[in-house]
Coordinates of C-alpha atoms in Angstrom, one line a residue:
M1 CA 123.3 132.7 97.0
T2 CA 120.6 129.6 97.1
R3 CA 117.5 130.5 97.1
L4 CA 115.4 127.3 99.1
L5 CA 112.1 126.4 100.0
V6 CA 112.1 123.7 102.3
T7 CA 108.6 121.9 101.9
G8 CA 107.6 120.0 105.2
G9 CA 110.8 122.2 106.9
A10 CA 109.5 122.6 110.7
G11 CA 109.6 118.5 110.6
F12 CA 112.3 116.1 112.1
I13 CA 114.1 115.7 109.3
G14 CA 113.2 119.4 107.5
S15 CA 114.0 121.4 110.6
A16 CA 117.9 119.2 110.4
I17 CA 117.7 120.3 106.4
V18 CA 117.0 124.3 107.4
R19 CA 120.3 124.4 110.1
R20 CA 122.4 123.1 107.3
A21 CA 121.0 125.3 105.0
R22 CA 121.9 128.1 106.8
A23 CA 124.8 127.4 107.8
D24 CA 125.9 126.9 104.1
G25 CA 124.4 130.4 103.4
H26 CA 121.2 129.5 101.6
E27 CA 118.6 131.6 102.0
V28 CA 115.2 129.1 103.2
R29 CA 112.1 129.7 103.7
V30 CA 109.5 126.9 104.9
L31 CA 106.3 125.6 103.7
D32 CA 104.2 123.5 106.6
S33 CA 101.0 122.7 107.1
L34 CA 101.9 121.5 110.8
R35 CA 99.9 119.2 110.8
E36 CA 97.6 118.2 114.1
D37 CA 98.8 115.0 113.9
V38 CA 102.2 115.7 114.1
H39 CA 102.7 118.8 115.7
G40 CA 101.8 120.8 118.1
D41 CA 101.7 124.6 119.4
P42 CA 101.6 125.6 115.6
A43 CA 101.9 129.5 116.4
G44 CA 105.7 129.3 118.7
I45 CA 106.9 126.9 115.4
V46 CA 106.1 129.9 113.4
T47 CA 107.3 132.0 115.5
A48 CA 110.4 130.6 116.2
H49 CA 111.4 129.6 112.9
Q50 CA 110.3 133.8 112.1
Q51 CA 112.5 134.8 115.7
Q52 CA 115.5 133.3 113.5
G53 CA 114.9 135.0 110.4
I54 CA 112.9 131.6 108.5
E55 CA 110.5 132.7 106.1
F56 CA 107.6 130.6 106.8
V57 CA 104.4 129.6 105.2
H58 CA 102.0 127.8 106.6
G59 CA 99.9 126.0 104.3
D60 CA 100.1 121.9 102.7
V61 CA 101.4 122.3 99.5
R62 CA 97.9 121.3 98.1
D63 CA 96.8 124.2 98.5
R64 CA 97.7 126.7 95.6
V65 CA 98.2 130.3 97.7
A66 CA 100.1 128.6 100.0
L67 CA 102.4 126.8 97.8
E68 CA 102.7 129.7 95.1
A69 CA 103.4 132.0 98.1
A70 CA 106.4 129.4 99.1
L71 CA 107.3 129.3 95.3
D72 CA 108.2 132.2 94.4
G73 CA 111.6 133.9 93.9
I74 CA 113.1 130.5 95.1
D75 CA 116.0 128.1 92.9
V76 CA 115.6 124.7 94.3
V77 CA 113.1 122.9 96.0
C78 CA 113.9 120.3 98.8
H79 CA 110.3 118.4 99.0
Q80 CA 110.5 117.0 102.8
A81 CA 106.4 117.1 103.1
A82 CA 104.7 113.9 103.7
K83 CA 103.0 111.8 105.5
V84 CA 105.4 108.7 107.1
G85 CA 105.3 105.8 108.8
L86 CA 103.5 102.4 108.4
G87 CA 100.3 103.5 109.8
V88 CA 97.8 101.9 112.2
D89 CA 95.8 99.9 109.3
F90 CA 94.4 100.8 105.4
Q91 CA 92.2 103.6 107.0
D92 CA 95.3 105.7 106.4
A93 CA 95.6 104.8 102.6
P94 CA 93.7 107.9 100.6
D95 CA 95.7 109.8 103.7
Y96 CA 98.8 108.4 102.0
V97 CA 98.3 108.9 98.4
S98 CA 96.5 112.3 99.3
S99 CA 99.8 114.0 100.9
N100 CA 102.1 112.4 99.4
D101 CA 101.6 111.8 95.7
A102 CA 98.9 114.1 94.8
G103 CA 100.8 116.6 97.4
T104 CA 104.2 116.0 95.0
A105 CA 102.3 116.1 92.0
H106 CA 100.9 120.1 93.0
V107 CA 104.9 121.0 93.9
L108 CA 105.5 120.4 90.1
A109 CA 103.4 121.4 88.8
G110 CA 103.7 124.2 90.9
M111 CA 107.7 124.6 90.2
D112 CA 106.4 124.3 86.4
R113 CA 104.3 127.5 86.2
Y114 CA 107.2 129.6 88.2
G115 CA 110.2 128.2 86.4
I116 CA 112.2 126.4 88.7
G117 CA 114.3 123.4 87.7
R118 CA 116.4 122.0 90.9
L119 CA 114.8 119.1 92.8
V120 CA 115.7 117.0 95.9
V121 CA 112.9 114.8 97.2
A122 CA 112.7 113.0 99.9
S123 CA 112.0 108.6 99.5
S124 CA 113.1 105.8 101.0
M125 CA 114.7 103.1 101.5
V126 CA 110.8 101.3 101.7
V127 CA 110.7 101.0 98.2
Y128 CA 113.1 97.8 97.4
G129 CA 110.3 96.1 99.6
E130 CA 112.7 93.2 100.7
G131 CA 116.1 93.7 100.3
A132 CA 119.1 91.7 98.8
Y133 CA 119.7 88.4 98.8
T134 CA 121.5 85.7 97.8
T135 CA 120.7 81.5 98.2
A136 CA 122.8 79.6 99.8
S137 CA 124.6 78.6 96.8
G138 CA 125.1 82.8 96.2
E139 CA 122.5 82.9 93.4
P140 CA 120.5 86.5 93.8
V141 CA 116.8 86.1 94.4
R142 CA 114.3 88.9 95.4
P143 CA 111.7 86.4 97.9
P144 CA 108.4 87.5 97.3
A145 CA 106.1 88.7 100.7
R146 CA 106.3 86.8 103.8
R147 CA 103.2 84.5 104.5
R148 CA 101.2 85.6 107.6
T149 CA 101.0 81.3 108.4
D150 CA 104.8 82.1 108.7
L151 CA 105.0 85.1 110.4
D152 CA 102.4 83.4 113.0
A153 CA 104.7 80.1 113.2
G154 CA 107.4 82.5 113.7
E155 CA 109.4 81.4 111.2
F156 CA 111.1 85.2 110.0
D157 CA 113.4 84.4 107.8
P158 CA 112.7 84.6 103.6
I159 CA 113.3 81.1 102.3
G160 CA 114.4 80.4 99.1
P161 CA 113.7 78.0 96.1
D162 CA 116.5 75.3 98.1
G163 CA 114.1 75.7 101.3
R164 CA 116.9 77.0 103.0
P165 CA 117.3 80.7 104.4
L166 CA 118.2 83.3 102.2
L167 CA 121.6 85.0 103.1
P168 CA 120.6 89.0 103.2
G169 CA 123.4 91.5 102.1
L170 CA 123.5 95.6 101.2
I171 CA 121.5 96.2 98.0
D172 CA 121.8 99.7 95.4
E173 CA 120.3 101.7 93.6
S174 CA 120.0 99.6 90.5
A175 CA 117.8 96.7 92.0
A176 CA 114.5 96.6 91.0
L177 CA 111.7 98.5 93.3
D178 CA 109.8 96.3 95.6
P179 CA 107.3 97.9 97.5
R180 CA 104.7 95.8 100.1
N181 CA 102.7 98.3 101.8
V182 CA 100.7 102.0 101.0
Y183 CA 103.2 104.0 101.5
A184 CA 106.1 102.1 99.6
Q185 CA 103.7 102.7 97.3
T186 CA 103.4 107.1 97.2
K187 CA 107.4 107.1 97.8
V188 CA 107.5 105.7 94.8
A189 CA 105.0 107.0 93.4
Q190 CA 107.1 110.0 94.5
E191 CA 110.2 109.2 92.4
H192 CA 108.0 108.7 89.0
L193 CA 106.3 111.5 89.0
A194 CA 109.6 113.0 89.5
S195 CA 111.2 111.8 86.9
S196 CA 107.9 112.7 84.4
W197 CA 108.6 116.0 85.4
S198 CA 112.3 116.8 85.1
R199 CA 111.7 114.9 81.8
A200 CA 108.7 116.8 81.0
T201 CA 110.1 120.4 81.8
G202 CA 113.9 119.4 81.7
G203 CA 114.5 120.0 85.3
R204 CA 117.6 118.5 87.5
A205 CA 116.2 116.1 90.0
I206 CA 117.3 114.3 92.9
A207 CA 115.4 111.9 94.7
L208 CA 117.5 110.0 98.3
R209 CA 116.6 107.4 99.5
Y210 CA 116.7 107.6 103.3
H211 CA 117.3 104.7 105.7
N212 CA 116.4 103.9 109.0
V213 CA 116.7 107.8 110.0
Y214 CA 117.3 108.7 113.6
G215 CA 118.2 111.4 116.0
P216 CA 117.3 114.6 118.6
G217 CA 113.7 115.5 118.0
M218 CA 112.4 112.7 116.7
P219 CA 108.2 112.6 117.6
A220 CA 107.3 110.7 120.2
N221 CA 104.5 108.2 120.6
T222 CA 103.3 108.3 117.8
P223 CA 102.5 105.2 116.1
Y224 CA 104.7 107.5 112.5
A225 CA 107.5 107.4 114.4
G226 CA 110.1 105.3 113.3
V227 CA 111.1 102.3 115.3
A228 CA 113.8 104.3 117.1
S229 CA 111.3 107.3 118.0
L230 CA 109.1 104.0 119.7
F231 CA 112.2 102.6 121.3
R232 CA 113.3 106.5 122.8
S233 CA 109.7 107.2 124.1
A234 CA 109.0 103.9 126.1
L235 CA 112.1 104.0 127.6
A236 CA 111.4 107.6 129.0
R237 CA 108.3 106.4 130.1
G238 CA 110.4 103.6 132.4
E239 CA 109.4 100.6 130.5
A240 CA 111.6 98.4 128.2
P241 CA 111.9 98.7 124.3
R242 CA 109.1 96.0 123.1
V243 CA 111.2 95.1 120.2
F244 CA 109.4 93.0 117.3
E245 CA 110.4 89.3 115.5
D246 CA 113.1 87.9 117.3
G247 CA 115.2 91.4 117.1
R248 CA 117.5 90.5 114.4
Q249 CA 116.0 92.2 111.3
R250 CA 119.4 93.9 109.5
R251 CA 118.6 97.5 109.2
D252 CA 120.7 100.6 108.4
F253 CA 120.7 103.8 111.6
V254 CA 121.7 106.5 109.8
H255 CA 121.9 109.9 112.3
V256 CA 119.3 113.0 111.6
D257 CA 122.5 115.1 110.8
D258 CA 123.6 113.0 108.5
V259 CA 120.6 113.2 106.3
A260 CA 120.8 116.6 106.2
G261 CA 124.3 116.6 104.8
A262 CA 123.0 113.9 101.9
N263 CA 120.3 117.1 101.6
A264 CA 123.4 120.0 100.9
A265 CA 125.2 117.4 98.6
S266 CA 122.1 116.9 96.7
I267 CA 121.4 120.6 96.5
A268 CA 124.4 121.2 95.5
A269 CA 125.1 119.5 92.8
T270 CA 121.5 119.8 91.3
E271 CA 122.9 122.9 89.6
D272 CA 125.6 121.0 87.3
L273 CA 124.1 117.7 86.2
P274 CA 122.3 117.6 82.9
A275 CA 119.2 118.9 81.7
E276 CA 116.3 116.0 82.0
T277 CA 118.2 114.1 84.8
F278 CA 116.6 112.4 87.5
R279 CA 118.3 110.4 89.4
A280 CA 118.6 108.2 92.9
Y281 CA 120.8 107.8 95.7
N282 CA 120.6 105.2 99.5
V283 CA 121.4 107.3 101.9
G284 CA 122.7 105.4 105.0
S285 CA 125.1 104.7 107.4
G286 CA 127.0 101.7 105.3
V287 CA 126.9 99.2 108.8
V288 CA 124.9 97.3 109.7
H289 CA 122.9 96.8 112.9
T290 CA 120.0 94.6 114.1
I291 CA 116.5 95.9 115.2
G292 CA 117.4 94.2 118.6
E293 CA 121.6 96.0 119.0
M294 CA 119.9 99.3 118.3
A295 CA 117.7 98.8 120.9
A296 CA 119.3 97.8 123.2
A297 CA 122.2 100.0 122.6
I298 CA 119.4 102.8 123.8
A299 CA 118.4 100.9 126.5
G300 CA 122.3 101.0 127.8
P301 CA 123.4 98.9 130.2
D302 CA 121.5 100.7 133.3
G303 CA 118.1 100.9 131.0
P304 CA 114.9 98.3 131.3
Q305 CA 116.9 95.8 128.2
P306 CA 114.9 95.4 125.3
V307 CA 112.3 92.0 125.9
V308 CA 111.8 90.4 122.4
T309 CA 107.9 89.7 121.6
G310 CA 107.7 87.9 118.9
E311 CA 105.2 89.9 117.4
Y312 CA 104.9 91.2 113.9
R313 CA 103.7 93.9 111.6
L314 CA 102.4 92.2 107.8
G315 CA 103.7 94.8 106.1
D316 CA 107.3 94.7 107.5
V317 CA 110.4 93.4 105.8
R318 CA 112.5 90.8 107.5
H319 CA 116.2 92.6 106.2
V320 CA 117.3 96.0 104.2
T321 CA 120.4 97.7 104.5
A322 CA 122.2 100.1 102.2
S323 CA 124.8 100.0 99.7
S324 CA 125.9 103.9 100.1
D325 CA 128.4 104.1 97.3
R326 CA 126.9 105.7 93.9
I327 CA 126.4 109.0 96.8
A328 CA 129.9 108.1 98.1
A329 CA 131.3 108.0 94.2
E330 CA 129.5 111.0 92.6
L331 CA 128.4 113.5 95.4
G332 CA 131.4 112.6 98.2
W333 CA 128.7 112.5 100.5
R334 CA 129.2 110.1 103.1
A335 CA 127.9 109.0 106.9
G336 CA 129.8 110.8 109.6
V337 CA 128.2 109.8 112.4
D338 CA 129.1 106.6 114.0
F339 CA 126.1 103.8 115.5
E340 CA 127.6 103.8 119.2
R341 CA 128.3 107.4 119.6
G342 CA 125.1 108.3 117.8
M343 CA 123.0 106.1 119.6
R344 CA 124.4 106.9 123.3
E345 CA 123.8 110.7 122.3
F346 CA 120.1 109.7 121.5
A347 CA 119.8 107.8 124.5
T348 CA 118.4 111.5 126.6
A349 CA 118.1 114.1 123.5
P350 CA 115.7 115.3 123.8
L351 CA 112.3 114.3 121.5
R352 CA 109.4 116.2 120.0
A353 CA 106.7 116.3 122.2
A354 CA 104.1 113.4 121.8
V355 CA 100.9 115.2 119.7
Q356 CA 97.7 114.0 122.4

């Protein structure tokens, strides 16, 4: 039986990982700070975990006392604790860097002190920036960041050197990292820290680059939540989802239960990896849908239909969709929840209560 620590284990994705790990027979401990901007009723969350037989350490990964209490006796760490989302504005930058990068450094240093050599860390599709593109003639190209003047003019698609829109495709793990916002920068740094840790200590680390995760228990009405949660929250208020740009942004939507399965496969895989190994995997459904299609699927035929606004967020990218062939070939993981069923269930699934 593996003794597993899930940092951020009270969160949306962390909770799904905890459920899956316990179903797989692991002994699970949770370390979570229960941030006020994410969670309500901290005492109730701790009690609910303890009633299920889950050991809960209430504390921040940057707090050495709490971290060491959480790490004692652990075989493998699944590090999910992070500040997520694009953020409100650049004033969020210090919190992102401290929570994500300093937090990860503290976890890795603690693992080194306790001789824990197996790590699974949550990364994100945002490390790629814009996704994979070719020109109209089939030449691969990575476009620069989109310009504010083009976005103001409603020109959302990256343009190639021939003056024509580039053609998007699936991106794989061999692509160069190209973060376009503060959150993305911190996820790249987390990967680099994990890679450095594996080389310095002989550890074995897997980074999972989540694509657009959705499912029951997403946080409601927060600017740090994913777009699926924002649309679902609007519908719960009886409002039409507001779709930015022209709604044709391509994404890969993957159900949270599938993400938990990818973590389960990775936890098992770390036992057999060679020492000093760092390996990154995309975690996506492998099926492309647009933001507009997702909004319409959640609304359904009888709900308020999405409104395309033409607005944009400067740090957003136009298209990024995953090839998950590597994780399928090496770890045997494939997504199992198809888009139509997942979105149909998500349309009425409970969300995590909004934080006031």
